[in-house]
Amino acid sequence: EEREIRTTRVVVETENGAKMMGKPVGTYLTIEAPNMAVPDEDYHREISEKLADHMEELLHENHLTGRDISVLVVGLGNRQVTPDALGPYVADHLHVTRHIVKEYGKYAMGKDQVYLVSAVVPGVTGQTGMETLEIVKGVVEETEPDF
C-alpha cells in the first residue's frame, strides 16, 4: 500500500465460472503499479521482485505435480522504439531450454525436473500486418505451454 503496488488474483476454477468471466479456466494475476512511469529504480526493482514472486509461486504450485512444466514468454513490444522495447529485450536475455529438452531430454540440463522455456517476440501490427493476439494464439495452439 505504501508503494501503491496492488496485486489482484482471480482464479477461474470451473467451466461455468469460465463462461461467466469470459476467460478460460486458470489463474489470472494483475499487478497495478501506477508510478511505473516515474524514473525510480528502487520502485521498478520492487515491482520486478513482486512479479517474480508471483510467477515463482504459480510455477511452484504446478511443479509439485512431478511433471515438467512448459513456459512460453511473449516479448511484447517494438524493438525499433526504445520506450517500447522492454518485451523483446527481456526475451533476448532469457535462458530458453525447450529445444534442448525436446532434443536431448531433461537430463541434458542436469536436473530431474525442468522448465521448458520458450520465447517469441511477435513484433507489433505495424511491422507484421497481424494482430499480436493472432500470432500468439497460433504459437500457443502449436506448442501448448502450461504457462
PDB file of N, CA, C and O in Angstrom, residues 3 5-7 29 31-33 35-36 38 40-57 86 89-90:
ATOM      1  N   ARG A   3       3.729   1.762  -1.276  1.00  0.00           N
ATOM      2  CA  ARG A   3       4.350   1.994  -2.586  1.00  0.00           C
ATOM      3  C   ARG A   3       3.320   1.963  -3.713  1.00  0.00           C
ATOM      4  O   ARG A   3       3.666   2.029  -4.868  1.00  0.00           O
ATOM      5  N   ILE A   5       1.473  -0.488  -4.874  1.00  0.00           N
ATOM      6  CA  ILE A   5       1.542  -1.665  -5.734  1.00  0.00           C
ATOM      7  C   ILE A   5       0.440  -2.605  -5.271  1.00  0.00           C
ATOM      8  O   ILE A   5       0.422  -3.012  -4.114  1.00  0.00           O
ATOM      9  N   ARG A   6      -0.495  -2.927  -6.182  1.00  0.00           N
ATOM     10  CA  ARG A   6      -1.604  -3.787  -5.801  1.00  0.00           C
ATOM     11  C   ARG A   6      -1.671  -4.982  -6.746  1.00  0.00           C
ATOM     12  O   ARG A   6      -1.578  -4.827  -7.956  1.00  0.00           O
ATOM     13  N   THR A   7      -1.849  -6.152  -6.150  1.00  0.00           N
ATOM     14  CA  THR A   7      -1.998  -7.372  -6.935  1.00  0.00           C
ATOM     15  C   THR A   7      -3.412  -7.895  -6.755  1.00  0.00           C
ATOM     16  O   THR A   7      -3.900  -8.006  -5.637  1.00  0.00           O
ATOM     17  N   LEU A  29      -3.416 -13.023 -12.747  1.00  0.00           N
ATOM     18  CA  LEU A  29      -2.844 -12.030 -11.842  1.00  0.00           C
ATOM     19  C   LEU A  29      -2.738 -10.693 -12.563  1.00  0.00           C
ATOM     20  O   LEU A  29      -2.297 -10.637 -13.710  1.00  0.00           O
ATOM     21  N   ILE A  31      -1.048  -6.928 -11.743  1.00  0.00           N
ATOM     22  CA  ILE A  31      -0.264  -6.082 -10.846  1.00  0.00           C
ATOM     23  C   ILE A  31      -0.460  -4.647 -11.303  1.00  0.00           C
ATOM     24  O   ILE A  31      -0.171  -4.314 -12.452  1.00  0.00           O
ATOM     25  N   GLU A  32      -0.973  -3.828 -10.404  1.00  0.00           N
ATOM     26  CA  GLU A  32      -1.158  -2.409 -10.696  1.00  0.00           C
ATOM     27  C   GLU A  32      -0.038  -1.632 -10.008  1.00  0.00           C
ATOM     28  O   GLU A  32       0.159  -1.759  -8.802  1.00  0.00           O
ATOM     29  N   ALA A  33       0.671  -0.860 -10.788  1.00  0.00           N
ATOM     30  CA  ALA A  33       1.783  -0.056 -10.278  1.00  0.00           C
ATOM     31  C   ALA A  33       1.732   1.312 -10.962  1.00  0.00           C
ATOM     32  O   ALA A  33       2.418   1.542 -11.957  1.00  0.00           O
ATOM     33  N   ASN A  35       2.893   4.157 -10.452  1.00  0.00           N
ATOM     34  CA  ASN A  35       4.086   5.008 -10.532  1.00  0.00           C
ATOM     35  C   ASN A  35       5.193   4.387 -11.384  1.00  0.00           C
ATOM     36  O   ASN A  35       6.342   4.822 -11.322  1.00  0.00           O
ATOM     37  N   MET A  36       4.857   3.390 -12.187  1.00  0.00           N
ATOM     38  CA  MET A  36       5.860   2.722 -13.014  1.00  0.00           C
ATOM     39  C   MET A  36       6.544   3.687 -13.981  1.00  0.00           C
ATOM     40  O   MET A  36       7.702   3.499 -14.333  1.00  0.00           O
ATOM     41  N   VAL A  38       7.425   6.652 -13.373  1.00  0.00           N
ATOM     42  CA  VAL A  38       8.366   7.514 -12.652  1.00  0.00           C
ATOM     43  C   VAL A  38       9.751   6.865 -12.684  1.00  0.00           C
ATOM     44  O   VAL A  38       9.882   5.668 -12.418  1.00  0.00           O
ATOM     45  N   ASP A  40      12.282   5.688 -11.071  1.00  0.00           N
ATOM     46  CA  ASP A  40      12.706   5.324  -9.719  1.00  0.00           C
ATOM     47  C   ASP A  40      13.142   3.868  -9.749  1.00  0.00           C
ATOM     48  O   ASP A  40      12.316   2.955  -9.730  1.00  0.00           O
ATOM     49  N   GLU A  41      14.454   3.629  -9.802  1.00  0.00           N
ATOM     50  CA  GLU A  41      14.969   2.266  -9.928  1.00  0.00           C
ATOM     51  C   GLU A  41      14.558   1.363  -8.776  1.00  0.00           C
ATOM     52  O   GLU A  41      14.309   0.184  -8.970  1.00  0.00           O
ATOM     53  N   ASP A  42      14.516   1.896  -7.549  1.00  0.00           N
ATOM     54  CA  ASP A  42      14.107   1.086  -6.403  1.00  0.00           C
ATOM     55  C   ASP A  42      12.667   0.613  -6.556  1.00  0.00           C
ATOM     56  O   ASP A  42      12.342  -0.537  -6.266  1.00  0.00           O
ATOM     57  N   TYR A  43      11.797   1.505  -7.020  1.00  0.00           N
ATOM     58  CA  TYR A  43      10.387   1.164  -7.238  1.00  0.00           C
ATOM     59  C   TYR A  43      10.272   0.108  -8.336  1.00  0.00           C
ATOM     60  O   TYR A  43       9.561  -0.875  -8.192  1.00  0.00           O
ATOM     61  N   HIS A  44      11.004   0.291  -9.417  1.00  0.00           N
ATOM     62  CA  HIS A  44      10.977  -0.676 -10.522  1.00  0.00           C
ATOM     63  C   HIS A  44      11.487  -2.035 -10.062  1.00  0.00           C
ATOM     64  O   HIS A  44      10.924  -3.071 -10.433  1.00  0.00           O
ATOM     65  N   ARG A  45      12.532  -2.040  -9.263  1.00  0.00           N
ATOM     66  CA  ARG A  45      13.074  -3.294  -8.748  1.00  0.00           C
ATOM     67  C   ARG A  45      12.046  -3.982  -7.851  1.00  0.00           C
ATOM     68  O   ARG A  45      11.857  -5.194  -7.918  1.00  0.00           O
ATOM     69  N   GLU A  46      11.362  -3.195  -7.030  1.00  0.00           N
ATOM     70  CA  GLU A  46      10.343  -3.751  -6.142  1.00  0.00           C
ATOM     71  C   GLU A  46       9.214  -4.402  -6.951  1.00  0.00           C
ATOM     72  O   GLU A  46       8.749  -5.498  -6.625  1.00  0.00           O
ATOM     73  N   ILE A  47       8.794  -3.765  -8.026  1.00  0.00           N
ATOM     74  CA  ILE A  47       7.756  -4.323  -8.884  1.00  0.00           C
ATOM     75  C   ILE A  47       8.261  -5.599  -9.552  1.00  0.00           C
ATOM     76  O   ILE A  47       7.557  -6.604  -9.614  1.00  0.00           O
ATOM     77  N   SER A  48       9.490  -5.561 -10.032  1.00  0.00           N
ATOM     78  CA  SER A  48      10.079  -6.745 -10.671  1.00  0.00           C
ATOM     79  C   SER A  48      10.142  -7.914  -9.700  1.00  0.00           C
ATOM     80  O   SER A  48       9.841  -9.063 -10.061  1.00  0.00           O
ATOM     81  N   GLU A  49      10.533  -7.647  -8.459  1.00  0.00           N
ATOM     82  CA  GLU A  49      10.609  -8.698  -7.449  1.00  0.00           C
ATOM     83  C   GLU A  49       9.219  -9.245  -7.117  1.00  0.00           C
ATOM     84  O   GLU A  49       9.047 -10.454  -6.942  1.00  0.00           O
ATOM     85  N   LYS A  50       8.235  -8.352  -7.057  1.00  0.00           N
ATOM     86  CA  LYS A  50       6.853  -8.779  -6.788  1.00  0.00           C
ATOM     87  C   LYS A  50       6.365  -9.682  -7.922  1.00  0.00           C
ATOM     88  O   LYS A  50       5.775 -10.741  -7.693  1.00  0.00           O
ATOM     89  N   LEU A  51       6.628  -9.301  -9.163  1.00  0.00           N
ATOM     90  CA  LEU A  51       6.244 -10.108 -10.315  1.00  0.00           C
ATOM     91  C   LEU A  51       6.941 -11.468 -10.268  1.00  0.00           C
ATOM     92  O   LEU A  51       6.310 -12.508 -10.470  1.00  0.00           O
ATOM     93  N   ALA A  52       8.232 -11.468  -9.984  1.00  0.00           N
ATOM     94  CA  ALA A  52       8.991 -12.720  -9.900  1.00  0.00           C
ATOM     95  C   ALA A  52       8.435 -13.624  -8.796  1.00  0.00           C
ATOM     96  O   ALA A  52       8.319 -14.839  -8.987  1.00  0.00           O
ATOM     97  N   ASP A  53       8.076 -13.040  -7.655  1.00  0.00           N
ATOM     98  CA  ASP A  53       7.500 -13.824  -6.555  1.00  0.00           C
ATOM     99  C   ASP A  53       6.204 -14.500  -6.985  1.00  0.00           C
ATOM    100  O   ASP A  53       5.980 -15.680  -6.708  1.00  0.00           O
ATOM    101  N   HIS A  54       5.330 -13.744  -7.664  1.00  0.00           N
ATOM    102  CA  HIS A  54       4.061 -14.303  -8.113  1.00  0.00           C
ATOM    103  C   HIS A  54       4.279 -15.413  -9.133  1.00  0.00           C
ATOM    104  O   HIS A  54       3.626 -16.458  -9.078  1.00  0.00           O
ATOM    105  N   MET A  55       5.185 -15.188 -10.065  1.00  0.00           N
ATOM    106  CA  MET A  55       5.455 -16.209 -11.079  1.00  0.00           C
ATOM    107  C   MET A  55       6.030 -17.462 -10.447  1.00  0.00           C
ATOM    108  O   MET A  55       5.633 -18.578 -10.776  1.00  0.00           O
ATOM    109  N   GLU A  56       6.950 -17.285  -9.518  1.00  0.00           N
ATOM    110  CA  GLU A  56       7.552 -18.429  -8.836  1.00  0.00           C
ATOM    111  C   GLU A  56       6.500 -19.214  -8.061  1.00  0.00           C
ATOM    112  O   GLU A  56       6.486 -20.447  -8.072  1.00  0.00           O
ATOM    113  N   GLU A  57       5.592 -18.504  -7.416  1.00  0.00           N
ATOM    114  CA  GLU A  57       4.516 -19.154  -6.667  1.00  0.00           C
ATOM    115  C   GLU A  57       3.632 -19.986  -7.599  1.00  0.00           C
ATOM    116  O   GLU A  57       3.319 -21.145  -7.311  1.00  0.00           O
ATOM    117  N   LEU A  86      11.045  -3.151 -24.150  1.00  0.00           N
ATOM    118  CA  LEU A  86      11.302  -3.964 -22.959  1.00  0.00           C
ATOM    119  C   LEU A  86      10.990  -5.442 -23.199  1.00  0.00           C
ATOM    120  O   LEU A  86      11.788  -6.308 -22.851  1.00  0.00           O
ATOM    121  N   TYR A  89      13.580  -7.069 -25.325  1.00  0.00           N
ATOM    122  CA  TYR A  89      14.840  -7.070 -24.579  1.00  0.00           C
ATOM    123  C   TYR A  89      14.851  -8.191 -23.536  1.00  0.00           C
ATOM    124  O   TYR A  89      15.839  -8.915 -23.397  1.00  0.00           O
ATOM    125  N   VAL A  90      13.751  -8.362 -22.835  1.00  0.00           N
ATOM    126  CA  VAL A  90      13.651  -9.427 -21.831  1.00  0.00           C
ATOM    127  C   VAL A  90      13.782 -10.790 -22.511  1.00  0.00           C
ATOM    128  O   VAL A  90      14.530 -11.656 -22.049  1.00  0.00           O
TER     129      VAL A  90
END
